[in-house]
Amino acid sequence: MKDNHQLLTHPQKSTPKMGSVSYQEALKKWSERPTQLLSSSQSLSSLESVGRTDVGRERTHNEDYFSIDQQYFCTPDLPDGSYRGLYILCDGMGGMAKGEVASELATKTLRSYLNSRWQRHLPTEIGLELAMNTANKAVYERNQREQRTGSGRMGTTAVVVMVNNSHIRYVHIGDSRLYRLTRQGLQQLTTDHNAYERALQRGYSPEEAQAYGPQLTKALGPWSGESLHPQSQTLAVEEDTVFLLCSDGLSDHNLLENHTQSHLMGLLDFRTDLANGIDQLMTLANQKNGHDNITAVAVRLRPQQSSV
């Protein structure tokens, strides 16, 4: 059973705040702005991030957990500076107040592993897979030590995003998602690891696949890891972009897809306050999806303007 922590706030900004405008003004002004695609080799001129989590309206405790690490470097060999960010979101399960143990343990294990191996360049895709396996082992061994069995075994989903200037690498396990928002719209980058998606991959129609439900087919902790096989992806940021990590309490019922215009597109205007925008999104999610814990980590990036 998925049970899904008190309100946590970790806003981080690596750029001076611009003049504030209302959300509706930002949405109108952004819609009038021409798209400008930039070379994938461009560095960033701005990197901002905000994280929020809420217990929801029906749960008694919060089993979501997230972490934000963000830095700006300026060295002799990088006179223009370099942005780096590590963002992790985990959604625990296991009941009896153990879901939050799994999500916190996995988050801290991933954070420690990746930060200790991150030098100048992003860890490789294999490195991200090894990080997931290490987090899986930490939760799995906790289950073994406590002799937890069946539905009493704790586990957690995980979605990890790493930013190195305009280069992004991400990996996930379970049904916590990563979305990319640009002026072209909202795109879901991850595919849920659950019975419904597995049925679709096996050729069932969406109507037939509904019968298989949302049960997770992959998670960190319940199993030893032989079948984990997380797949990471790499991409480049070529225009103003917001990446959104979210637990299923936020993504349920197509909430983000159904409210892209009203609650997301304005976030692409850097004069808007990212924290305020995410607060509004969390309020909406509590109204629509308050049956579960709700967590969001938003990462807003702006590439350097081309000098050409």
PDB file of C-alpha atoms in Angstrom:
ATOM      1  CA  MET A   1       0.000   0.000   0.000  1.00  0.00           C
ATOM      2  CA  LYS A   2       1.311   3.426  -0.831  1.00  0.00           C
ATOM      3  CA  ASP A   3       1.042   5.804   2.081  1.00  0.00           C
ATOM      4  CA  ASN A   4       2.335   8.915   1.123  1.00  0.00           C
ATOM      5  CA  HIS A   5       6.107  15.011   5.989  1.00  0.00           C
ATOM      6  CA  GLN A   6       4.986  18.587   7.439  1.00  0.00           C
ATOM      7  CA  LEU A   7       5.558  21.386   4.993  1.00  0.00           C
ATOM      8  CA  LEU A   8       9.196  21.694   3.957  1.00  0.00           C
ATOM      9  CA  THR A   9      10.496  24.643   2.025  1.00  0.00           C
ATOM     10  CA  HIS A  10      13.892  24.787   0.352  1.00  0.00           C
ATOM     11  CA  PRO A  11      13.950  27.708  -2.078  1.00  0.00           C
ATOM     12  CA  GLN A  12      17.308  28.353  -3.718  1.00  0.00           C
ATOM     13  CA  LYS A  13      18.169  31.015  -6.241  1.00  0.00           C
ATOM     14  CA  SER A  14      21.441  31.594  -8.058  1.00  0.00           C
ATOM     15  CA  THR A  15      20.472  34.811  -9.768  1.00  0.00           C
ATOM     16  CA  PRO A  16      19.370  38.268  -8.593  1.00  0.00           C
ATOM     17  CA  LYS A  17      15.587  38.587  -8.390  1.00  0.00           C
ATOM     18  CA  MET A  18      14.108  40.562 -11.251  1.00  0.00           C
ATOM     19  CA  GLY A  19      11.277  43.049 -11.039  1.00  0.00           C
ATOM     20  CA  SER A  20       8.167  41.266  -9.826  1.00  0.00           C
ATOM     21  CA  VAL A  21       5.050  41.019 -11.974  1.00  0.00           C
ATOM     22  CA  SER A  22       1.750  39.248 -11.424  1.00  0.00           C
ATOM     23  CA  TYR A  23       1.267  35.732 -12.683  1.00  0.00           C
ATOM     24  CA  GLN A  24      -1.361  36.780 -15.222  1.00  0.00           C
ATOM     25  CA  GLU A  25       0.892  39.555 -16.571  1.00  0.00           C
ATOM     26  CA  ALA A  26       3.760  37.090 -16.853  1.00  0.00           C
ATOM     27  CA  LEU A  27       1.607  34.621 -18.736  1.00  0.00           C
ATOM     28  CA  LYS A  28       0.499  37.274 -21.240  1.00  0.00           C
ATOM     29  CA  LYS A  29       3.998  38.683 -21.732  1.00  0.00           C
ATOM     30  CA  TRP A  30       5.492  35.219 -22.133  1.00  0.00           C
ATOM     31  CA  SER A  31       2.949  34.274 -24.782  1.00  0.00           C
ATOM     32  CA  GLU A  32       4.097  37.301 -26.800  1.00  0.00           C
ATOM     33  CA  ARG A  33       7.798  36.488 -26.541  1.00  0.00           C
ATOM     34  CA  PRO A  34       9.458  34.868 -29.586  1.00  0.00           C
ATOM     35  CA  THR A  35      11.099  31.500 -29.124  1.00  0.00           C
ATOM     36  CA  GLN A  36      14.892  31.613 -29.173  1.00  0.00           C
ATOM     37  CA  LEU A  37      16.736  28.325 -29.487  1.00  0.00           C
ATOM     38  CA  LEU A  38      20.374  28.328 -28.465  1.00  0.00           C
ATOM     39  CA  SER A  39      23.352  26.082 -29.075  1.00  0.00           C
ATOM     40  CA  SER A  40      23.601  23.127 -26.704  1.00  0.00           C
ATOM     41  CA  SER A  41      27.096  24.317 -25.818  1.00  0.00           C
ATOM     42  CA  GLN A  42      25.719  27.491 -24.230  1.00  0.00           C
ATOM     43  CA  SER A  43      26.160  27.956 -20.494  1.00  0.00           C
ATOM     44  CA  LEU A  44      23.412  29.229 -18.195  1.00  0.00           C
ATOM     45  CA  SER A  45      22.760  32.809 -17.231  1.00  0.00           C
ATOM     46  CA  SER A  46      20.340  31.795 -14.467  1.00  0.00           C
ATOM     47  CA  LEU A  47      19.410  28.742 -12.410  1.00  0.00           C
ATOM     48  CA  GLU A  48      16.656  28.767  -9.779  1.00  0.00           C
ATOM     49  CA  SER A  49      14.978  26.016  -7.790  1.00  0.00           C
ATOM     50  CA  VAL A  50      12.182  25.646  -5.257  1.00  0.00           C
ATOM     51  CA  GLY A  51      10.900  22.585  -3.413  1.00  0.00           C
ATOM     52  CA  ARG A  52       7.623  22.071  -1.581  1.00  0.00           C
ATOM     53  CA  THR A  53       5.992  19.097   0.126  1.00  0.00           C
ATOM     54  CA  ASP A  54       2.671  18.789   1.919  1.00  0.00           C
ATOM     55  CA  VAL A  55       0.902  15.963   3.716  1.00  0.00           C
ATOM     56  CA  GLY A  56      -2.343  16.497   1.798  1.00  0.00           C
ATOM     57  CA  ARG A  57      -5.883  16.541   3.165  1.00  0.00           C
ATOM     58  CA  GLU A  58      -6.337  12.857   4.001  1.00  0.00           C
ATOM     59  CA  ARG A  59      -2.991  11.411   5.129  1.00  0.00           C
ATOM     60  CA  THR A  60      -1.836  11.502   8.739  1.00  0.00           C
ATOM     61  CA  HIS A  61       1.858  11.703   7.889  1.00  0.00           C
ATOM     62  CA  ASN A  62       4.065  12.513   4.928  1.00  0.00           C
ATOM     63  CA  GLU A  63       6.151   9.824   3.240  1.00  0.00           C
ATOM     64  CA  ASP A  64       7.602  12.082   0.534  1.00  0.00           C
ATOM     65  CA  TYR A  65      11.117  13.513   0.845  1.00  0.00           C
ATOM     66  CA  PHE A  66      13.209  15.761  -1.361  1.00  0.00           C
ATOM     67  CA  SER A  67      16.645  17.343  -1.545  1.00  0.00           C
ATOM     68  CA  ILE A  68      18.120  20.334  -3.390  1.00  0.00           C
ATOM     69  CA  ASP A  69      21.846  21.016  -3.846  1.00  0.00           C
ATOM     70  CA  GLN A  70      22.721  23.980  -6.024  1.00  0.00           C
ATOM     71  CA  GLN A  71      25.998  25.823  -6.560  1.00  0.00           C
ATOM     72  CA  TYR A  72      27.614  28.471  -8.715  1.00  0.00           C
ATOM     73  CA  PHE A  73      31.334  28.284  -9.459  1.00  0.00           C
ATOM     74  CA  CYS A  74      33.633  30.949 -10.830  1.00  0.00           C
ATOM     75  CA  THR A  75      37.256  29.876 -11.301  1.00  0.00           C
ATOM     76  CA  PRO A  76      40.214  31.077 -13.435  1.00  0.00           C
ATOM     77  CA  ASP A  77      39.482  28.440 -16.054  1.00  0.00           C
ATOM     78  CA  LEU A  78      35.735  29.213 -15.907  1.00  0.00           C
ATOM     79  CA  PRO A  79      35.667  33.043 -15.742  1.00  0.00           C
ATOM     80  CA  ASP A  80      32.020  33.195 -16.823  1.00  0.00           C
ATOM     81  CA  GLY A  81      31.004  30.851 -14.049  1.00  0.00           C
ATOM     82  CA  SER A  82      29.377  27.435 -13.980  1.00  0.00           C
ATOM     83  CA  TYR A  83      26.032  26.312 -12.545  1.00  0.00           C
ATOM     84  CA  ARG A  84      25.508  22.931 -10.971  1.00  0.00           C
ATOM     85  CA  GLY A  85      22.459  21.370  -9.356  1.00  0.00           C
ATOM     86  CA  LEU A  86      21.376  18.039  -7.898  1.00  0.00           C
ATOM     87  CA  TYR A  87      17.656  17.533  -7.288  1.00  0.00           C
ATOM     88  CA  ILE A  88      16.122  14.400  -5.755  1.00  0.00           C
ATOM     89  CA  LEU A  89      12.520  13.486  -4.950  1.00  0.00           C
ATOM     90  CA  CYS A  90      11.398  10.229  -3.335  1.00  0.00           C
ATOM     91  CA  ASP A  91       7.905   8.980  -2.461  1.00  0.00           C
ATOM     92  CA  GLY A  92       7.963   6.255   0.208  1.00  0.00           C
ATOM     93  CA  MET A  93       5.692   3.308   0.786  1.00  0.00           C
ATOM     94  CA  GLY A  94       5.416   0.525   3.320  1.00  0.00           C
ATOM     95  CA  GLY A  95       2.922   1.570   5.949  1.00  0.00           C
ATOM     96  CA  MET A  96       3.391   1.771   9.731  1.00  0.00           C
ATOM     97  CA  ALA A  97       5.300   5.064   9.361  1.00  0.00           C
ATOM     98  CA  LYS A  98       8.088   3.351   7.436  1.00  0.00           C
ATOM     99  CA  GLY A  99       7.543   4.954   4.046  1.00  0.00           C
ATOM    100  CA  GLU A 100       9.209   8.142   5.220  1.00  0.00           C
ATOM    101  CA  VAL A 101      12.169   6.107   6.473  1.00  0.00           C
ATOM    102  CA  ALA A 102      12.669   4.623   3.022  1.00  0.00           C
ATOM    103  CA  SER A 103      12.282   7.921   1.151  1.00  0.00           C
ATOM    104  CA  GLU A 104      14.671   9.808   3.455  1.00  0.00           C
ATOM    105  CA  LEU A 105      17.236   7.009   3.421  1.00  0.00           C
ATOM    106  CA  ALA A 106      17.140   6.729  -0.355  1.00  0.00           C
ATOM    107  CA  THR A 107      17.367  10.500  -0.853  1.00  0.00           C
ATOM    108  CA  LYS A 108      20.349  10.887   1.476  1.00  0.00           C
ATOM    109  CA  THR A 109      22.101   7.871  -0.033  1.00  0.00           C
ATOM    110  CA  LEU A 110      21.658   9.182  -3.569  1.00  0.00           C
ATOM    111  CA  ARG A 111      22.783  12.672  -2.546  1.00  0.00           C
ATOM    112  CA  SER A 112      25.926  11.418  -0.800  1.00  0.00           C
ATOM    113  CA  TYR A 113      26.844   8.984  -3.568  1.00  0.00           C
ATOM    114  CA  LEU A 114      26.434  11.437  -6.439  1.00  0.00           C
ATOM    115  CA  ASN A 115      28.030  14.438  -4.725  1.00  0.00           C
ATOM    116  CA  SER A 116      31.074  12.382  -3.755  1.00  0.00           C
ATOM    117  CA  ARG A 117      31.608  11.316  -7.371  1.00  0.00           C
ATOM    118  CA  TRP A 118      30.776  14.571  -9.125  1.00  0.00           C
ATOM    119  CA  GLN A 119      33.904  16.388 -10.150  1.00  0.00           C
ATOM    120  CA  ARG A 120      33.887  18.809 -13.078  1.00  0.00           C
ATOM    121  CA  HIS A 121      31.638  16.797 -15.364  1.00  0.00           C
ATOM    122  CA  LEU A 122      28.322  15.051 -14.794  1.00  0.00           C
ATOM    123  CA  PRO A 123      28.495  11.458 -13.590  1.00  0.00           C
ATOM    124  CA  THR A 124      27.977   9.056 -16.465  1.00  0.00           C
ATOM    125  CA  GLU A 125      24.666   7.352 -17.123  1.00  0.00           C
ATOM    126  CA  ILE A 126      26.210   4.194 -15.692  1.00  0.00           C
ATOM    127  CA  GLY A 127      27.123   6.273 -12.643  1.00  0.00           C
ATOM    128  CA  LEU A 128      23.471   7.203 -12.154  1.00  0.00           C
ATOM    129  CA  GLU A 129      22.477   3.555 -12.426  1.00  0.00           C
ATOM    130  CA  LEU A 130      25.062   2.656  -9.789  1.00  0.00           C
ATOM    131  CA  ALA A 131      23.693   5.413  -7.559  1.00  0.00           C
ATOM    132  CA  MET A 132      20.195   3.962  -7.822  1.00  0.00           C
ATOM    133  CA  ASN A 133      21.522   0.478  -7.067  1.00  0.00           C
ATOM    134  CA  THR A 134      23.342   1.825  -4.005  1.00  0.00           C
ATOM    135  CA  ALA A 135      20.157   3.480  -2.712  1.00  0.00           C
ATOM    136  CA  ASN A 136      18.207   0.303  -3.410  1.00  0.00           C
ATOM    137  CA  LYS A 137      20.749  -1.708  -1.406  1.00  0.00           C
ATOM    138  CA  ALA A 138      20.509   0.695   1.549  1.00  0.00           C
ATOM    139  CA  VAL A 139      16.719   0.348   1.810  1.00  0.00           C
ATOM    140  CA  TYR A 140      16.756  -3.382   0.998  1.00  0.00           C
ATOM    141  CA  GLU A 141      19.276  -4.111   3.734  1.00  0.00           C
ATOM    142  CA  ARG A 142      17.173  -2.101   6.200  1.00  0.00           C
ATOM    143  CA  ASN A 143      14.230  -4.355   5.319  1.00  0.00           C
ATOM    144  CA  GLN A 144      16.366  -7.436   5.835  1.00  0.00           C
ATOM    145  CA  ARG A 145      17.728  -6.289   9.212  1.00  0.00           C
ATOM    146  CA  GLU A 146      14.219  -5.554  10.460  1.00  0.00           C
ATOM    147  CA  GLN A 147      12.924  -8.831   8.996  1.00  0.00           C
ATOM    148  CA  ARG A 148      10.126  -7.045   7.194  1.00  0.00           C
ATOM    149  CA  THR A 149       8.062  -9.223   4.851  1.00  0.00           C
ATOM    150  CA  GLY A 150       5.204  -8.912   2.369  1.00  0.00           C
ATOM    151  CA  SER A 151       3.368  -5.601   2.371  1.00  0.00           C
ATOM    152  CA  GLY A 152       5.384  -4.624   5.441  1.00  0.00           C
ATOM    153  CA  ARG A 153       8.526  -4.186   3.361  1.00  0.00           C
ATOM    154  CA  MET A 154       9.288  -0.543   2.832  1.00  0.00           C
ATOM    155  CA  GLY A 155      10.350   1.009  -0.442  1.00  0.00           C
ATOM    156  CA  THR A 156      10.340   4.249  -2.339  1.00  0.00           C
ATOM    157  CA  THR A 157      10.162   5.769  -5.772  1.00  0.00           C
ATOM    158  CA  ALA A 158      12.914   8.149  -6.871  1.00  0.00           C
ATOM    159  CA  VAL A 159      13.524  10.752  -9.544  1.00  0.00           C
ATOM    160  CA  VAL A 160      16.949  12.398  -9.828  1.00  0.00           C
ATOM    161  CA  VAL A 161      17.975  15.380 -11.974  1.00  0.00           C
ATOM    162  CA  MET A 162      21.541  16.645 -12.363  1.00  0.00           C
ATOM    163  CA  VAL A 163      22.328  20.005 -13.985  1.00  0.00           C
ATOM    164  CA  ASN A 164      25.744  21.011 -15.285  1.00  0.00           C
ATOM    165  CA  ASN A 165      25.212  24.343 -17.051  1.00  0.00           C
ATOM    166  CA  SER A 166      22.965  23.577 -20.020  1.00  0.00           C
ATOM    167  CA  HIS A 167      23.464  19.803 -19.802  1.00  0.00           C
ATOM    168  CA  ILE A 168      20.934  17.689 -17.906  1.00  0.00           C
ATOM    169  CA  ARG A 169      21.027  14.051 -16.862  1.00  0.00           C
ATOM    170  CA  TYR A 170      18.143  12.308 -15.126  1.00  0.00           C
ATOM    171  CA  VAL A 171      17.048   8.872 -13.912  1.00  0.00           C
ATOM    172  CA  HIS A 172      13.969   7.546 -12.148  1.00  0.00           C
ATOM    173  CA  ILE A 173      12.354   4.506 -10.527  1.00  0.00           C
ATOM    174  CA  GLY A 174       8.631   4.114  -9.834  1.00  0.00           C
ATOM    175  CA  ASP A 175       5.837   6.582 -10.585  1.00  0.00           C
ATOM    176  CA  SER A 176       7.395   9.840  -9.419  1.00  0.00           C
ATOM    177  CA  ARG A 177       7.756  11.890 -12.579  1.00  0.00           C
ATOM    178  CA  LEU A 178       9.892  14.445 -14.352  1.00  0.00           C
ATOM    179  CA  TYR A 179       8.283  17.006 -16.665  1.00  0.00           C
ATOM    180  CA  ARG A 180       9.865  19.580 -18.975  1.00  0.00           C
ATOM    181  CA  LEU A 181       8.078  22.887 -19.557  1.00  0.00           C
ATOM    182  CA  THR A 182       9.040  25.132 -22.468  1.00  0.00           C
ATOM    183  CA  ARG A 183       7.110  27.605 -24.576  1.00  0.00           C
ATOM    184  CA  GLN A 184       6.113  24.650 -26.755  1.00  0.00           C
ATOM    185  CA  GLY A 185       4.231  23.198 -23.786  1.00  0.00           C
ATOM    186  CA  LEU A 186       4.529  20.493 -21.144  1.00  0.00           C
ATOM    187  CA  GLN A 187       6.275  17.182 -21.821  1.00  0.00           C
ATOM    188  CA  GLN A 188       6.408  14.183 -19.505  1.00  0.00           C
ATOM    189  CA  LEU A 189       9.975  12.855 -19.729  1.00  0.00           C
ATOM    190  CA  THR A 190       9.608   9.730 -17.588  1.00  0.00           C
ATOM    191  CA  THR A 191       7.343   6.719 -17.947  1.00  0.00           C
ATOM    192  CA  ASP A 192       5.775   5.320 -14.779  1.00  0.00           C
ATOM    193  CA  HIS A 193       6.999   1.940 -13.615  1.00  0.00           C
ATOM    194  CA  ASN A 194       3.597   0.474 -12.815  1.00  0.00           C
ATOM    195  CA  ALA A 195       1.282  -2.305 -13.917  1.00  0.00           C
ATOM    196  CA  TYR A 196      -0.745  -0.026 -16.188  1.00  0.00           C
ATOM    197  CA  GLU A 197       2.258   1.087 -18.222  1.00  0.00           C
ATOM    198  CA  ARG A 198       3.589  -2.460 -18.379  1.00  0.00           C
ATOM    199  CA  ALA A 199       0.278  -3.631 -19.806  1.00  0.00           C
ATOM    200  CA  LEU A 200       0.441  -0.894 -22.467  1.00  0.00           C
ATOM    201  CA  GLN A 201       3.956  -1.987 -23.391  1.00  0.00           C
ATOM    202  CA  ARG A 202       2.647  -5.534 -23.812  1.00  0.00           C
ATOM    203  CA  GLY A 203       0.079  -4.399 -26.340  1.00  0.00           C
ATOM    204  CA  TYR A 204      -3.043  -3.921 -24.266  1.00  0.00           C
ATOM    205  CA  SER A 205      -5.316  -1.010 -25.103  1.00  0.00           C
ATOM    206  CA  PRO A 206      -5.580   1.823 -22.558  1.00  0.00           C
ATOM    207  CA  GLU A 207      -9.028   0.547 -21.587  1.00  0.00           C
ATOM    208  CA  GLU A 208      -7.734  -2.986 -21.041  1.00  0.00           C
ATOM    209  CA  ALA A 209      -4.623  -1.752 -19.201  1.00  0.00           C
ATOM    210  CA  GLN A 210      -6.778   0.115 -16.677  1.00  0.00           C
ATOM    211  CA  ALA A 211      -7.666  -3.230 -15.116  1.00  0.00           C
ATOM    212  CA  TYR A 212      -4.045  -3.711 -14.033  1.00  0.00           C
ATOM    213  CA  GLY A 213      -4.079  -0.598 -11.848  1.00  0.00           C
ATOM    214  CA  PRO A 214      -1.312   1.663 -10.560  1.00  0.00           C
ATOM    215  CA  GLN A 215       0.675  -0.935  -8.601  1.00  0.00           C
ATOM    216  CA  LEU A 216       4.395  -0.282  -8.885  1.00  0.00           C
ATOM    217  CA  THR A 217       6.547  -2.683 -10.846  1.00  0.00           C
ATOM    218  CA  LYS A 218       9.818  -1.048  -9.768  1.00  0.00           C
ATOM    219  CA  ALA A 219      10.839   0.663  -6.532  1.00  0.00           C
ATOM    220  CA  LEU A 220      13.916   1.100  -4.382  1.00  0.00           C
ATOM    221  CA  GLY A 221      14.128  -1.283  -1.454  1.00  0.00           C
ATOM    222  CA  PRO A 222      11.572  -4.110  -1.655  1.00  0.00           C
ATOM    223  CA  TRP A 223      13.748  -6.288  -3.876  1.00  0.00           C
ATOM    224  CA  SER A 224      17.466  -7.013  -4.038  1.00  0.00           C
ATOM    225  CA  GLY A 225      17.928  -5.097  -7.280  1.00  0.00           C
ATOM    226  CA  GLU A 226      18.565  -7.647 -10.009  1.00  0.00           C
ATOM    227  CA  SER A 227      15.546  -6.403 -11.951  1.00  0.00           C
ATOM    228  CA  LEU A 228      15.974  -2.693 -11.226  1.00  0.00           C
ATOM    229  CA  HIS A 229      17.741  -1.650 -14.451  1.00  0.00           C
ATOM    230  CA  PRO A 230      17.075   2.096 -14.223  1.00  0.00           C
ATOM    231  CA  GLN A 231      17.660   3.967 -17.460  1.00  0.00           C
ATOM    232  CA  SER A 232      19.009   7.487 -17.419  1.00  0.00           C
ATOM    233  CA  GLN A 233      18.714  10.091 -20.137  1.00  0.00           C
ATOM    234  CA  THR A 234      20.793  13.107 -21.140  1.00  0.00           C
ATOM    235  CA  LEU A 235      19.600  16.277 -22.837  1.00  0.00           C
ATOM    236  CA  ALA A 236      20.622  19.875 -23.463  1.00  0.00           C
ATOM    237  CA  VAL A 237      18.693  23.017 -22.500  1.00  0.00           C
ATOM    238  CA  GLU A 238      18.372  25.243 -25.553  1.00  0.00           C
ATOM    239  CA  GLU A 239      15.710  27.690 -24.376  1.00  0.00           C
ATOM    240  CA  ASP A 240      14.150  28.921 -21.138  1.00  0.00           C
ATOM    241  CA  THR A 241      12.977  25.768 -19.384  1.00  0.00           C
ATOM    242  CA  VAL A 242      11.369  24.599 -16.160  1.00  0.00           C
ATOM    243  CA  PHE A 243      11.912  21.025 -15.024  1.00  0.00           C
ATOM    244  CA  LEU A 244       9.340  19.739 -12.548  1.00  0.00           C
ATOM    245  CA  LEU A 245       9.980  16.711 -10.332  1.00  0.00           C
ATOM    246  CA  CYS A 246       6.778  15.523  -8.695  1.00  0.00           C
ATOM    247  CA  SER A 247       5.274  12.739  -6.620  1.00  0.00           C
ATOM    248  CA  ASP A 248       2.064  11.134  -7.836  1.00  0.00           C
ATOM    249  CA  GLY A 249       0.084  13.261  -5.404  1.00  0.00           C
ATOM    250  CA  LEU A 250       0.814  16.140  -7.762  1.00  0.00           C
ATOM    251  CA  SER A 251       0.596  14.339 -11.095  1.00  0.00           C
ATOM    252  CA  ASP A 252      -2.537  12.246 -10.430  1.00  0.00           C
ATOM    253  CA  HIS A 253      -5.603  12.795 -12.603  1.00  0.00           C
ATOM    254  CA  ASN A 254      -3.577  14.640 -15.267  1.00  0.00           C
ATOM    255  CA  LEU A 255      -3.489  17.687 -13.011  1.00  0.00           C
ATOM    256  CA  LEU A 256      -0.422  19.212 -14.652  1.00  0.00           C
ATOM    257  CA  GLU A 257      -1.590  18.521 -18.183  1.00  0.00           C
ATOM    258  CA  ASN A 258      -5.024  19.967 -17.433  1.00  0.00           C
ATOM    259  CA  HIS A 259      -3.670  23.159 -15.806  1.00  0.00           C
ATOM    260  CA  THR A 260      -0.600  23.891 -17.910  1.00  0.00           C
ATOM    261  CA  GLN A 261      -1.885  27.209 -19.197  1.00  0.00           C
ATOM    262  CA  SER A 262      -3.324  28.450 -15.912  1.00  0.00           C
ATOM    263  CA  HIS A 263      -0.609  27.343 -13.465  1.00  0.00           C
ATOM    264  CA  LEU A 264       2.588  26.504 -15.354  1.00  0.00           C
ATOM    265  CA  MET A 265       3.266  28.605 -18.453  1.00  0.00           C
ATOM    266  CA  GLY A 266       3.754  31.827 -16.472  1.00  0.00           C
ATOM    267  CA  LEU A 267       6.688  30.206 -14.655  1.00  0.00           C
ATOM    268  CA  LEU A 268       8.736  30.583 -17.830  1.00  0.00           C
ATOM    269  CA  ASP A 269       8.893  34.344 -17.287  1.00  0.00           C
ATOM    270  CA  PHE A 270      11.914  34.989 -15.059  1.00  0.00           C
ATOM    271  CA  ARG A 271      10.305  38.100 -13.574  1.00  0.00           C
ATOM    272  CA  THR A 272       7.782  35.910 -11.804  1.00  0.00           C
ATOM    273  CA  ASP A 273       8.566  34.532  -8.363  1.00  0.00           C
ATOM    274  CA  LEU A 274       9.140  30.804  -8.750  1.00  0.00           C
ATOM    275  CA  ALA A 275       8.294  30.063  -5.122  1.00  0.00           C
ATOM    276  CA  ASN A 276       4.947  31.846  -5.372  1.00  0.00           C
ATOM    277  CA  GLY A 277       4.108  29.958  -8.556  1.00  0.00           C
ATOM    278  CA  ILE A 278       4.853  26.597  -6.958  1.00  0.00           C
ATOM    279  CA  ASP A 279       2.832  27.564  -3.884  1.00  0.00           C
ATOM    280  CA  GLN A 280      -0.149  28.169  -6.147  1.00  0.00           C
ATOM    281  CA  LEU A 281       0.419  24.811  -7.805  1.00  0.00           C
ATOM    282  CA  MET A 282       0.540  23.054  -4.441  1.00  0.00           C
ATOM    283  CA  THR A 283      -2.728  24.714  -3.407  1.00  0.00           C
ATOM    284  CA  LEU A 284      -4.354  23.480  -6.597  1.00  0.00           C
ATOM    285  CA  ALA A 285      -3.013  19.958  -6.042  1.00  0.00           C
ATOM    286  CA  ASN A 286      -4.403  19.915  -2.506  1.00  0.00           C
ATOM    287  CA  GLN A 287      -7.805  20.839  -3.875  1.00  0.00           C
ATOM    288  CA  LYS A 288      -7.751  18.255  -6.643  1.00  0.00           C
ATOM    289  CA  ASN A 289      -5.443  15.493  -5.346  1.00  0.00           C
ATOM    290  CA  GLY A 290      -5.481  15.951  -1.577  1.00  0.00           C
ATOM    291  CA  HIS A 291      -5.954  12.215  -1.106  1.00  0.00           C
ATOM    292  CA  ASP A 292      -2.151  11.760  -1.133  1.00  0.00           C
ATOM    293  CA  ASN A 293       1.043  13.539  -0.121  1.00  0.00           C
ATOM    294  CA  ILE A 294       2.080  16.204  -2.618  1.00  0.00           C
ATOM    295  CA  THR A 295       5.653  17.132  -3.483  1.00  0.00           C
ATOM    296  CA  ALA A 296       7.141  19.335  -6.195  1.00  0.00           C
ATOM    297  CA  VAL A 297      10.669  20.429  -7.024  1.00  0.00           C
ATOM    298  CA  ALA A 298      10.857  23.065  -9.757  1.00  0.00           C
ATOM    299  CA  VAL A 299      14.111  23.924 -11.537  1.00  0.00           C
ATOM    300  CA  ARG A 300      14.138  26.978 -13.821  1.00  0.00           C
ATOM    301  CA  LEU A 301      16.993  27.485 -16.277  1.00  0.00           C
ATOM    302  CA  ARG A 302      17.876  30.257 -18.703  1.00  0.00           C
ATOM    303  CA  PRO A 303      20.684  29.716 -21.254  1.00  0.00           C
ATOM    304  CA  GLN A 304      23.116  32.501 -22.020  1.00  0.00           C
ATOM    305  CA  GLN A 305      21.921  34.761 -24.807  1.00  0.00           C
ATOM    306  CA  SER A 306      23.772  34.177 -28.036  1.00  0.00           C
ATOM    307  CA  SER A 307      26.332  36.841 -28.949  1.00  0.00           C
ATOM    308  CA  VAL A 308      25.778  36.195 -32.658  1.00  0.00           C
TER     309      VAL A 308
END
